[in-house]
């Protein structure tokens, strides 16, 4: 049995990689049947005469069709659309004090990982850029067995108890009578359910925020969501919340852009992940934990077992544990990404559960679902799911069993097999569950400590910057605007009023609901708590415009479109490319066609893309080099003008050198200043121009603008058609 391949170094480009693989394959490989018999002809079936019927004895035809007829498996009931990558995890130091998990104790050890990112609602072929939660599931192949961290990019969930999960999912999936809409929450049944489920309000605000439209999986956080336990060698347990923080700053798409990308490049996030790994710009994250002592279980003004609550970082900082690096693309999507089976119950010694009722239900569901999806109980034997350490137990047989177990004894205790496989005492590495004391009556009830549904939603809203709040309100207007039932809209506005009156009024005004005049008073803080989230003014980590995220912004990985036409300035383009290379950004030339064209200095160039094959929505910035003739034709080309208008409207950096500035004059960009003839670099709201060529300060200022990614300080875009 082969275990997951160890990570390998970078290859130069996706193209080279495919060629290499094809070359390897062509090295003497012969077409055979599944039984290994060499095939001499595969284009015509065996017939009785040239125009006669096909013969049953054509074993090659029968096998080929039989296999094809059965090559689909059921997609995941949720998180069907996903993309995977291999990588490694390395602990920063020995964290024995916190946990006995070996992979967190040895900074010299590299633990292989497989990560799968996903959207939740859409079918397997749906678009990447829909408004949705993103799954962030990590499989650590540790020396002590597989540990799965099956998390999301939002630190909380819609419901507090797993028994409501089928209801939640039925409400958000396409409506059952006509199976519409695809991959979208913007329809009546979802908001009907939500408006009757106040516990979902905190999650709803996150789902309406930028978090639900990530620009890149490399620029997104991951969270374990539930409170788990870390247990150290001496049996000391602590509560932990797991975090994965990207090394890059978090970024998002704007909604108009996200919807357009869903049509122009539905694989946008998948492609971004694949390309980043191929070019060696490995996505990296820091695994960290917030730690709460067992004695402090009741010291907060929310319940640690309630999965609709965060622990604000101001109350418990995130302690960095180690670095996760994604450095190898899968070889085969189906074999690896599709067949990966994650399960929050896959834990290793040192990691344990709590009584969070959502987590407890998950511990059943994931094992159960794989039986339908992967065809039986032996899915742990599929290469992507196999531990890297040995597996010995008395589980036997079943559909698709791969292991050939030897010997007579498949039971324990036994003496005929010399007691094997033997047990490992907990002191020697065997798993032992934390001995939590449990005492209670059997009841179907929710704890009173789970009842505050609005305070943390309010904390989230007030932690956002003004532009973030505007976008959240717009998302609320969009989603509720798609809901036909006025009753549902009105109920939702009622909930929003509990969170923030301004939010409720702004959404109400757009969806025909009477804006509420006053807000219900916020719940008073429970007495005697030591750590209060309700009393926090704001929490920096919740906002993309927060201090911590702003510090991480760079231009690395940014994709810049350079618009060119016959007569463009090759010097400007070259200078742009050099500067981009220094910053780790990528320049893609775009022209009216992909036929060769001449630069101003007579050199020949062919654009990477044309206005037909690409669109400004898949770029982070646009730049127009100088060159009189080029500027003239671009200024007369409505596709070029739309390209720039759209980038402007989506708050992206727009740069232009020399005559390139004339192109900007022909666009609908208004309300920002551009450089005068003969003047050096001028930046206004992310529009960076110079009439002194694409050199020196222009490019410095342009890349400074690209580093900021979006420029929310732009004048209202009402006049910019795109
Ligand atoms: Fe999942 N979830 N979930 N979920 N979930 C699945 O398992 C489920 C929840 C998450 O890339 C399914 O193998 C229940 C929270 C991710 O393969 C299924 C409940 C969080 C993935 C399932 C939850 C998640 C899944 C579907 C409430 C964040 C994709 C296919 C009790 C912490 C993993 C499968 C991958 C997938 C059940 C809630 C994350 C049906 C019952 C909370 C990232 O078993």
XYZ file of C-alpha atoms and ligand atoms in Angstrom:
766
model
C 0.000 0.000 0.000
C 1.343 3.413 -0.842
C 0.900 6.191 1.603
C 0.418 9.806 0.509
C 3.512 10.918 -1.382
C 5.828 13.139 0.602
C 5.668 16.763 -0.485
C 8.010 17.700 -3.273
C 9.573 20.974 -4.311
C 8.123 23.449 -6.742
C 7.777 22.911 -10.441
C 7.944 25.877 -12.730
C 4.480 26.104 -14.139
C 1.309 24.146 -14.509
C 2.163 23.611 -18.158
C 5.588 22.095 -17.471
C 4.153 19.890 -14.807
C 1.553 18.458 -17.163
C 4.196 17.893 -19.815
C 6.473 16.124 -17.345
C 3.676 13.822 -16.271
C 2.719 13.113 -19.852
C 6.348 12.331 -20.680
C 6.604 9.921 -17.740
C 3.450 8.193 -18.879
C 4.528 7.875 -22.482
C 7.593 5.974 -21.383
C 6.529 2.634 -22.814
C 3.053 2.565 -21.288
C 0.643 0.222 -23.146
C -3.145 0.208 -23.196
C -4.511 -2.887 -21.458
C -7.817 -4.164 -20.121
C -8.342 -4.168 -16.363
C -7.028 -7.708 -16.444
C -3.763 -6.500 -17.980
C -4.362 -7.897 -21.458
C -2.817 -5.646 -24.112
C -5.326 -4.008 -26.419
C -4.680 -3.746 -30.151
C -7.697 -1.694 -31.227
C -9.962 0.611 -29.249
C -11.846 2.690 -31.834
C -14.231 0.100 -33.257
C -16.260 -2.474 -31.401
C -16.185 -6.101 -32.524
C -18.978 -6.566 -35.094
C -20.381 -9.287 -37.267
C -19.438 -7.622 -40.528
C -18.576 -4.000 -41.160
C -22.219 -2.928 -40.899
C -23.338 -5.765 -38.639
C -24.403 -5.961 -34.960
C -21.911 -5.723 -32.108
C -20.836 -9.024 -30.595
C -21.295 -9.879 -26.903
C -17.871 -11.426 -26.781
C -16.191 -8.016 -27.178
C -14.797 -8.055 -23.622
C -12.883 -4.828 -24.191
C -16.041 -2.901 -25.159
C -18.047 -4.376 -22.289
C -15.416 -3.609 -19.681
C -14.842 -0.077 -20.981
C -18.547 0.796 -20.920
C -19.239 -0.970 -17.633
C -16.531 1.041 -15.926
C -17.633 4.300 -17.497
C -21.257 3.655 -16.487
C -20.202 3.502 -12.837
C -17.516 6.148 -12.593
C -19.579 8.631 -10.556
C -20.007 8.415 -6.803
C -22.479 10.435 -4.727
C -21.204 13.906 -4.020
C -20.910 15.147 -0.450
C -24.336 16.075 0.936
C -22.791 19.420 1.939
C -19.360 20.822 0.970
C -19.628 19.060 -2.411
C -17.618 21.698 -4.253
C -14.023 21.607 -3.102
C -10.344 21.892 -3.966
C -7.437 20.114 -2.345
C -3.701 20.498 -1.784
C -0.913 18.600 -0.053
C 1.519 20.169 2.338
C 3.406 19.934 5.584
C 2.992 21.085 9.145
C 5.878 21.923 11.437
C 5.516 22.821 15.094
C 7.380 25.982 16.192
C 8.488 24.374 19.422
C 7.751 21.644 21.926
C 4.205 22.305 23.198
C 4.231 19.415 25.710
C 2.970 21.705 28.398
C -0.296 22.034 26.439
C -0.741 18.670 24.754
C 0.765 15.250 24.480
C 0.050 15.185 20.688
C 3.405 14.165 19.178
C 3.076 16.368 16.104
C 2.916 19.422 18.371
C 5.906 18.389 20.448
C 8.700 17.920 17.972
C 9.801 21.024 16.051
C 12.151 18.863 13.966
C 9.341 16.675 12.615
C 7.456 17.492 9.429
C 3.918 16.162 9.433
C 2.403 15.641 5.957
C -1.047 17.180 5.528
C -3.843 17.203 2.983
C -6.193 20.177 2.958
C -9.580 20.488 1.296
C -11.286 23.859 0.900
C -14.946 23.921 -0.029
C -18.139 25.862 -0.348
C -21.068 24.374 1.559
C -24.258 24.674 -0.424
C -23.470 24.277 -4.128
C -23.262 21.065 -6.058
C -19.896 19.637 -7.060
C -19.756 21.609 -10.311
C -20.984 24.906 -8.872
C -19.025 28.167 -8.938
C -16.340 28.961 -6.368
C -17.209 32.588 -5.738
C -20.734 32.322 -4.342
C -21.659 33.880 -1.001
C -21.175 30.972 1.375
C -19.147 29.635 4.271
C -15.877 27.992 3.165
C -14.832 24.630 4.566
C -11.190 24.389 5.646
C -10.493 20.741 6.441
C -6.979 19.585 7.323
C -5.830 15.990 7.530
C -2.605 15.658 9.545
C -0.851 12.325 8.895
C 0.860 12.261 12.300
C 3.173 9.577 13.636
C 0.372 8.617 16.059
C -2.409 8.382 13.475
C -4.590 10.712 11.459
C -5.845 13.918 13.067
C -8.544 15.784 11.127
C -9.206 19.431 11.851
C -12.504 19.815 9.996
C -13.040 23.535 10.221
C -14.633 26.470 8.431
C -13.489 29.978 7.560
C -16.050 31.391 9.987
C -15.460 30.715 13.704
C -19.073 30.000 14.656
C -22.086 28.165 13.283
C -25.774 28.723 12.475
C -27.186 26.362 15.086
C -26.337 25.260 18.596
C -27.445 21.642 18.376
C -26.685 19.134 15.599
C -30.232 17.823 15.581
C -31.178 20.974 13.625
C -28.536 20.432 10.918
C -30.797 18.584 8.454
C -33.363 21.407 8.811
C -30.735 24.070 8.210
C -29.353 22.288 5.154
C -32.795 21.544 3.701
C -33.647 25.220 3.994
C -30.518 26.502 2.264
C -30.213 23.915 -0.516
C -32.143 24.610 -3.744
C -35.887 24.492 -3.082
C -37.088 20.932 -3.622
C -39.958 21.550 -6.052
C -37.858 23.162 -8.791
C -34.278 22.778 -7.516
C -33.488 26.506 -7.576
C -31.447 28.519 -6.798
C -28.061 26.817 -7.112
C -25.369 27.521 -4.504
C -27.183 30.447 -2.948
C -28.772 31.369 0.346
C -30.774 34.140 -1.306
C -34.181 32.491 -1.347
C -37.270 32.186 0.805
C -36.790 28.837 2.504
C -33.384 29.727 3.945
C -34.437 33.093 5.323
C -37.697 31.597 6.573
C -35.707 29.116 8.661
C -33.202 31.754 9.782
C -35.865 34.266 10.744
C -37.340 31.599 13.035
C -33.923 30.651 14.476
C -32.529 33.530 16.536
C -29.444 31.501 17.520
C -28.229 31.906 13.913
C -27.947 35.716 14.078
C -24.251 35.900 14.910
C -23.391 33.521 12.070
C -25.690 35.386 9.693
C -23.738 38.582 10.180
C -20.482 36.782 9.354
C -22.126 35.197 6.313
C -23.261 38.627 5.093
C -19.748 40.016 5.564
C -16.660 39.870 3.344
C -15.740 36.541 4.972
C -18.235 34.767 2.732
C -16.601 35.882 -0.542
C -12.868 35.191 -0.093
C -10.626 36.216 -2.966
C -8.212 33.385 -2.279
C -8.017 30.344 -0.038
C -4.497 31.525 0.786
C -5.988 34.743 2.164
C -8.602 33.264 4.450
C -8.691 32.128 8.081
C -9.725 28.701 9.314
C -11.334 27.819 12.653
C -12.058 24.613 14.528
C -15.299 26.375 15.645
C -16.089 24.184 18.664
C -14.224 24.340 21.917
C -11.987 21.255 22.076
C -9.647 20.057 24.798
C -5.887 19.743 24.787
C -4.586 17.239 27.319
C -0.941 17.067 28.325
C 1.193 14.128 29.441
C 0.246 14.544 33.072
C -3.466 14.452 32.201
C -4.024 18.178 32.658
C -6.779 19.324 30.292
C -7.527 22.809 29.011
C -10.204 24.179 26.699
C -8.928 25.313 23.324
C -10.267 27.028 20.213
C -8.222 26.250 17.105
C -7.291 28.907 14.572
C -5.519 28.884 11.226
C -4.301 32.348 10.349
C -3.056 32.984 6.815
C 0.425 34.485 6.525
C -1.026 36.799 3.874
C -3.632 39.401 4.684
C -7.274 38.372 4.409
C -8.990 39.699 1.308
C -12.409 39.475 -0.281
C -14.153 39.961 -3.581
C -16.811 42.619 -3.961
C -20.233 41.174 -4.627
C -20.732 42.411 -8.184
C -17.304 41.021 -9.046
C -17.941 37.679 -7.326
C -21.137 37.168 -9.304
C -19.442 37.983 -12.582
C -16.498 35.685 -11.846
C -18.990 32.887 -11.205
C -19.706 33.064 -14.924
C -16.319 34.102 -16.341
C -14.218 31.689 -14.289
C -16.276 29.439 -12.020
C -13.024 27.732 -10.919
C -11.546 31.023 -9.711
C -10.479 29.932 -6.200
C -9.453 26.483 -7.372
C -7.309 27.959 -10.142
C -5.776 30.511 -7.770
C -4.773 27.733 -5.349
C -3.397 25.502 -8.089
C -1.411 28.275 -9.771
C 0.016 29.624 -6.531
C 1.398 26.196 -5.662
C 2.743 25.614 -9.180
C 4.630 28.894 -9.149
C 6.029 28.238 -5.667
C 4.009 30.919 -3.864
C 2.926 28.369 -1.270
C -0.165 29.202 0.769
C 0.855 29.314 4.428
C -1.050 29.476 7.664
C -0.182 29.619 11.310
C -1.965 27.094 13.500
C -2.771 28.616 16.868
C -4.920 28.066 19.939
C -6.808 30.139 22.412
C -6.415 28.461 25.762
C -8.844 28.530 28.690
C -8.098 26.764 31.959
C -10.694 24.182 33.054
C -11.235 26.266 36.194
C -12.387 29.198 34.020
C -15.115 27.240 32.247
C -17.844 29.446 33.725
C -15.883 32.707 33.800
C -17.269 34.106 30.511
C -20.524 35.867 29.669
C -21.241 33.151 27.106
C -20.933 29.387 27.230
C -17.741 27.802 25.890
C -19.867 24.883 24.690
C -22.046 27.151 22.557
C -20.776 27.020 18.927
C -22.479 30.303 18.053
C -19.936 32.204 20.161
C -16.323 33.245 19.709
C -13.849 33.933 22.446
C -12.715 37.427 21.448
C -8.940 37.527 21.121
C -8.869 40.381 23.619
C -10.054 37.869 26.251
C -7.778 34.988 25.195
C -4.948 35.645 22.755
C -4.154 33.126 20.016
C -0.960 31.256 20.894
C 0.953 30.258 17.739
C 1.732 26.534 17.552
C 3.259 25.953 14.130
C 3.225 26.580 10.397
C 1.168 24.803 7.769
C 2.464 25.092 4.193
C 0.638 23.880 1.085
C 3.317 22.918 -1.422
C 2.032 20.218 -3.747
C -1.000 19.938 -5.992
C -2.850 16.631 -6.098
C -1.988 14.271 -8.942
C -5.572 13.189 -9.441
C -8.623 15.140 -8.333
C -10.924 12.177 -7.859
C -8.444 9.877 -6.133
C -7.363 12.494 -3.640
C -9.657 15.492 -3.275
C -12.923 13.692 -3.954
C -12.142 10.556 -1.982
C -10.724 12.348 1.057
C -12.867 11.454 4.052
C -12.608 13.915 6.933
C -14.083 13.341 10.358
C -13.893 15.530 13.483
C -13.719 12.287 15.465
C -10.304 11.481 13.973
C -8.202 12.682 16.893
C -4.851 11.664 18.338
C -3.770 11.385 21.990
C -3.655 14.874 23.497
C -6.701 16.202 21.610
C -10.169 15.612 23.020
C -13.787 16.734 22.764
C -16.185 18.805 24.824
C -19.941 18.500 25.255
C -20.734 21.085 22.576
C -23.994 19.556 21.238
C -23.095 20.483 17.674
C -19.753 18.720 17.901
C -21.287 15.661 19.507
C -23.675 15.215 16.549
C -20.849 15.671 14.074
C -19.017 12.770 15.681
C -21.740 10.502 14.315
C -22.462 12.126 10.984
C -19.079 12.119 9.249
C -18.382 8.416 9.688
C -21.904 7.615 8.659
C -21.911 9.695 5.482
C -18.730 8.085 4.110
C -20.436 4.707 3.970
C -22.833 5.953 1.304
C -20.359 8.212 -0.399
C -17.368 5.896 -0.570
C -19.225 2.625 -0.834
C -18.698 0.882 2.493
C -16.750 0.842 5.725
C -13.281 0.445 4.190
C -12.747 4.053 3.110
C -9.796 4.424 5.495
C -7.895 2.137 3.125
C -8.166 4.556 0.180
C -4.634 5.953 -0.250
C -5.533 9.565 0.619
C -7.166 8.442 3.873
C -4.503 5.995 5.047
C -2.494 6.841 8.126
C 1.272 6.920 7.636
C 1.715 4.812 10.776
C 0.871 1.081 10.847
C -2.769 -0.018 11.224
C -3.601 -3.273 13.054
C -7.019 -4.211 14.327
C -9.697 -6.883 14.192
C -11.957 -5.092 11.740
C -12.391 -7.404 8.759
C -13.927 -7.720 5.319
C -16.696 -5.529 3.864
C -17.056 -4.033 0.401
C -13.770 -3.109 -1.280
C -11.516 -4.470 1.450
C -7.912 -3.970 0.350
C -5.893 -5.399 3.241
C -5.101 -9.105 3.132
C -5.128 -9.856 6.824
C -3.235 -13.006 7.708
C -3.735 -15.390 10.624
C -6.683 -17.033 12.340
C -7.439 -14.567 15.074
C -9.653 -11.575 14.394
C -10.817 -11.130 17.958
C -9.624 -9.898 21.289
C -8.669 -11.314 23.725
C -6.888 -14.141 21.986
C -4.061 -16.457 22.848
C -3.694 -18.208 19.467
C -2.429 -14.990 17.924
C -0.229 -14.308 20.956
C -2.633 -11.579 22.034
C -1.961 -9.474 18.931
C -2.778 -6.809 18.094
C -1.857 -5.752 21.613
C -3.143 -2.784 23.563
C -1.042 0.279 24.313
C -1.435 1.695 27.819
C -2.271 5.402 27.809
C 1.045 6.200 29.455
C 2.788 4.653 26.457
C 0.883 6.401 23.677
C -2.530 4.721 23.739
C -5.525 7.053 23.457
C -7.356 7.652 26.717
C -10.457 9.842 26.855
C -10.395 12.750 29.246
C -12.243 11.645 32.365
C -14.747 14.448 32.508
C -17.226 14.042 35.304
C -20.754 13.851 33.922
C -23.923 13.849 35.944
C -27.386 14.776 34.693
C -30.942 13.826 33.863
C -31.954 12.850 30.340
C -33.628 15.963 28.968
C -34.256 17.668 25.620
C -33.493 21.195 26.701
C -31.180 24.053 25.872
C -29.044 25.460 28.658
C -29.963 28.981 29.794
C -26.309 29.872 29.159
C -26.974 29.424 25.397
C -29.733 32.028 25.244
C -28.022 35.299 24.291
C -28.205 35.423 20.497
C -27.507 39.066 19.730
C -24.593 40.412 21.801
C -21.809 38.818 19.803
C -23.519 39.674 16.514
C -23.491 43.282 17.721
C -19.807 43.003 18.695
C -19.005 41.708 15.212
C -20.918 44.541 13.535
C -19.341 47.279 15.607
C -15.850 45.802 15.050
C -16.116 46.279 11.278
C -14.876 49.381 9.499
C -17.408 51.708 7.908
C -16.858 50.332 4.347
C -17.156 46.762 5.658
C -20.460 47.631 7.302
C -21.715 49.211 4.085
C -20.953 46.007 2.198
C -22.635 43.908 4.878
C -25.747 46.061 4.610
C -25.668 45.696 0.813
C -25.444 41.921 1.234
C -28.478 42.012 3.535
C -30.364 44.074 0.968
C -29.450 41.614 -1.781
C -30.344 38.487 0.182
C -33.627 39.750 1.601
C -34.429 41.420 -1.704
C -34.474 37.938 -3.244
C -36.957 36.764 -0.608
C -40.556 37.057 -1.820
C -42.272 36.661 1.541
C -42.812 40.036 3.248
C -43.460 38.196 6.485
C -39.952 36.685 6.392
C -38.358 40.028 5.455
C -40.133 41.739 8.331
C -39.093 39.081 10.848
C -35.465 39.455 9.753
C -35.546 43.237 10.172
C -36.841 42.600 13.688
C -33.764 40.498 14.428
C -31.408 43.048 12.886
C -32.870 45.694 15.194
C -31.695 43.632 18.167
C -28.174 43.778 16.704
C -27.899 47.337 15.426
C -30.651 49.819 14.700
C -28.720 51.406 11.824
C -28.307 48.009 10.165
C -31.998 47.213 10.544
C -33.098 50.582 9.191
C -30.689 50.512 6.234
C -31.763 47.029 5.117
C -35.452 47.739 5.785
C -35.362 50.828 3.575
C -34.234 48.742 0.609
C -36.679 45.852 0.947
C -39.953 47.648 1.537
C -40.220 47.020 5.278
C -41.145 49.836 7.665
C -37.784 50.810 9.253
C -37.905 50.227 13.013
C -37.697 53.382 15.130
C -36.118 51.974 18.238
C -34.023 49.019 19.258
C -34.741 46.627 22.104
C -32.310 47.156 25.005
C -29.246 44.883 24.890
C -29.288 42.061 27.452
C -27.532 42.943 30.673
C -24.306 41.118 31.434
C -24.640 38.204 33.825
C -23.308 38.888 37.275
C -19.920 37.747 38.425
C -18.314 36.900 35.063
C -14.619 37.609 34.772
C -14.447 37.816 30.992
C -17.120 39.782 29.190
C -17.453 39.877 25.392
C -20.502 42.131 25.710
C -18.468 44.904 27.290
C -15.859 44.965 24.513
C -16.028 48.067 22.350
C -14.571 46.263 19.355
C -12.368 43.292 18.547
C -9.583 44.042 16.069
C -9.257 40.506 14.703
C -12.826 40.546 13.387
C -12.179 43.205 10.760
C -10.148 42.948 7.559
C -9.378 46.614 8.127
C -8.133 45.850 11.643
C -4.574 46.616 12.649
C -3.431 42.976 12.584
C -4.691 42.307 9.069
C -3.523 45.604 7.619
C 0.024 44.859 8.779
C 0.079 41.692 6.646
C -0.852 43.309 3.338
C 1.618 42.910 0.478
C 1.414 42.930 -3.310
C 2.634 39.305 -3.393
C 0.387 37.137 -5.531
C -1.493 40.119 -7.010
C -2.474 39.721 -10.684
C -2.069 42.858 -12.721
C -3.550 43.268 -16.202
C -1.429 45.402 -18.539
C -3.578 46.680 -21.415
C -1.590 46.855 -24.645
C -2.184 47.628 -28.327
C -0.048 48.245 -31.395
C 2.564 50.910 -30.521
C 2.568 50.357 -26.712
C 5.681 51.360 -24.767
C 7.782 48.224 -24.351
C 9.942 50.096 -21.804
C 6.929 50.807 -19.617
C 5.807 47.192 -19.790
C 9.293 45.937 -19.007
C 9.584 48.284 -16.032
C 6.175 47.111 -14.793
C 7.220 43.468 -15.113
C 10.477 44.031 -13.243
C 8.741 45.857 -10.414
C 6.081 43.124 -10.257
C 8.738 40.452 -10.051
C 10.369 42.257 -7.133
C 7.013 42.362 -5.347
C 6.082 38.764 -6.186
C 3.165 39.942 -8.322
C 2.194 38.722 -11.776
C 1.678 40.776 -14.952
C -0.665 39.494 -17.656
C -0.894 41.400 -20.948
C -4.348 41.890 -22.408
C -5.108 43.211 -25.903
C -7.919 43.215 -28.442
C -6.586 39.988 -29.966
C -3.898 37.417 -29.286
C -2.260 38.032 -32.674
C 1.290 39.432 -32.722
C 1.559 43.201 -32.426
C 4.439 45.688 -32.549
C 5.566 47.867 -29.678
C 6.462 51.536 -30.177
C 10.130 50.603 -30.515
C 9.404 47.977 -33.198
C 9.683 44.821 -31.075
C 7.104 42.077 -31.473
C 4.761 40.986 -28.685
C 1.760 38.711 -28.302
C -0.746 39.410 -25.562
C -1.332 36.625 -23.019
C -5.078 37.210 -23.121
C -7.621 39.157 -25.153
C -10.665 41.132 -24.039
C -12.600 38.084 -25.206
C -10.724 35.477 -23.154
C -10.450 37.372 -19.898
C -12.064 40.114 -17.897
C -11.015 42.706 -15.362
C -12.873 40.847 -12.593
C -10.197 38.138 -12.430
C -7.412 40.691 -11.795
C -6.387 42.689 -8.759
C -5.257 45.783 -10.649
C -4.969 47.227 -14.138
C -2.145 49.216 -15.715
C -2.051 51.102 -19.011
C 1.521 51.629 -20.294
C 2.423 54.622 -22.472
C 2.680 54.713 -26.264
C 0.702 57.238 -28.332
C -0.717 54.868 -30.940
C -1.613 52.238 -28.356
C -3.377 54.778 -26.148
C -5.358 55.981 -29.135
C -6.666 52.547 -30.040
C -7.363 51.556 -26.437
C -9.232 54.820 -25.874
C -11.425 53.959 -28.867
C -12.035 50.366 -27.779
C -15.137 49.962 -25.616
C -13.826 46.629 -24.277
C -10.684 48.326 -22.978
C -12.706 51.156 -21.449
C -15.082 48.722 -19.778
C -12.087 46.795 -18.432
C -10.753 49.916 -16.698
C -14.187 51.138 -15.581
C -14.924 47.813 -13.977
C -11.602 47.692 -12.141
C -12.309 51.186 -10.838
C -15.820 50.282 -9.816
C -14.504 47.260 -7.935
C -12.137 49.523 -6.000
C -8.962 48.086 -7.581
C -5.762 49.967 -8.267
C -5.632 51.571 -11.682
C -2.273 52.775 -13.041
C -1.305 54.597 -16.224
C 1.919 56.008 -17.627
C 2.371 58.839 -20.152
C -0.178 58.504 -22.970
C -1.820 55.659 -21.045
C -3.324 58.424 -18.891
C -5.313 59.559 -21.948
C -7.098 56.222 -21.875
C -8.269 56.958 -18.326
C -9.690 60.269 -19.535
C -11.916 58.372 -21.961
C -13.255 56.045 -19.256
C -16.097 56.961 -16.902
C -13.744 57.378 -13.976
C -14.722 60.626 -12.269
C -13.890 62.426 -9.069
C -10.206 61.454 -8.849
C -7.234 63.503 -9.942
C -4.788 62.301 -12.611
C -1.304 63.603 -13.402
C -0.883 66.672 -15.589
C 1.399 66.601 -18.657
C 5.055 66.490 -17.613
C 4.186 65.705 -13.992
C 5.477 62.831 -11.871
C 3.477 60.229 -9.988
C 0.131 61.185 -8.499
C -2.046 58.818 -6.475
C -5.672 59.545 -5.721
C -7.907 56.844 -4.234
C -5.837 54.096 -5.846
C -5.666 55.721 -9.281
C -1.935 56.175 -9.876
C -0.750 58.151 -12.873
C 2.357 59.820 -14.209
C 3.211 61.675 -17.373
C 6.880 60.867 -16.869
C 6.934 57.193 -17.909
C 6.450 53.993 -15.937
C 9.599 54.451 -13.956
C 10.805 54.996 -10.421
C 8.245 56.699 -8.296
C 5.215 55.787 -10.446
C 5.778 52.079 -9.980
C 6.637 52.464 -6.287
C 3.412 54.354 -5.723
C 1.436 51.950 -7.928
C 2.643 48.888 -5.997
C 1.946 50.653 -2.731
C -1.638 51.004 -4.025
C -1.722 47.342 -5.108
C -0.561 46.396 -1.596
C -3.709 48.019 -0.212
C -5.698 45.826 -2.668
C -8.936 47.828 -2.572
C -9.546 51.553 -2.255
C -12.772 52.094 -0.412
C -12.259 55.852 -0.296
C -13.399 56.230 -3.912
C -16.225 58.567 -4.806
C -19.591 56.840 -5.304
C -19.457 54.871 -8.524
C -22.885 55.884 -9.762
C -21.414 57.371 -12.929
C -19.203 54.411 -13.806
C -21.000 51.947 -16.051
C -19.588 48.391 -15.943
Fe -19.901 19.390 8.476
N -20.412 17.790 7.334
N -21.516 19.057 9.649
N -19.492 21.068 9.561
N -18.324 19.754 7.333
C -19.756 17.376 6.260
O -19.190 15.133 5.856
C -22.246 17.925 9.672
C -20.182 21.532 10.632
C -17.359 20.697 7.526
O -13.759 18.686 2.680
C -20.249 16.042 5.747
O -17.762 13.991 4.551
C -23.204 17.961 10.751
C -19.436 22.534 11.338
C -16.397 20.654 6.454
O -14.610 16.671 2.867
C -21.341 15.669 6.761
C -23.021 19.166 11.364
C -18.262 22.654 10.640
C -16.811 19.623 5.622
C -21.319 16.856 7.693
C -21.954 19.845 10.673
C -18.319 21.742 9.540
C -18.016 19.069 6.204
C -20.618 16.012 4.292
C -23.773 19.733 12.547
C -17.089 23.607 10.930
C -16.170 19.158 4.343
C -19.591 15.161 3.607
C -23.844 18.867 13.651
C -16.426 23.295 12.178
C -15.059 18.196 4.579
C -18.732 14.681 4.663
C -14.417 17.805 3.265
C -18.720 17.986 5.674
C -22.126 16.902 8.772
C -21.534 21.168 11.032
C -17.237 21.646 8.601
C -22.679 15.335 6.215
C -24.194 16.858 11.081
C -19.845 23.262 12.615
C -15.181 21.542 6.274
O -21.052 14.503 7.445
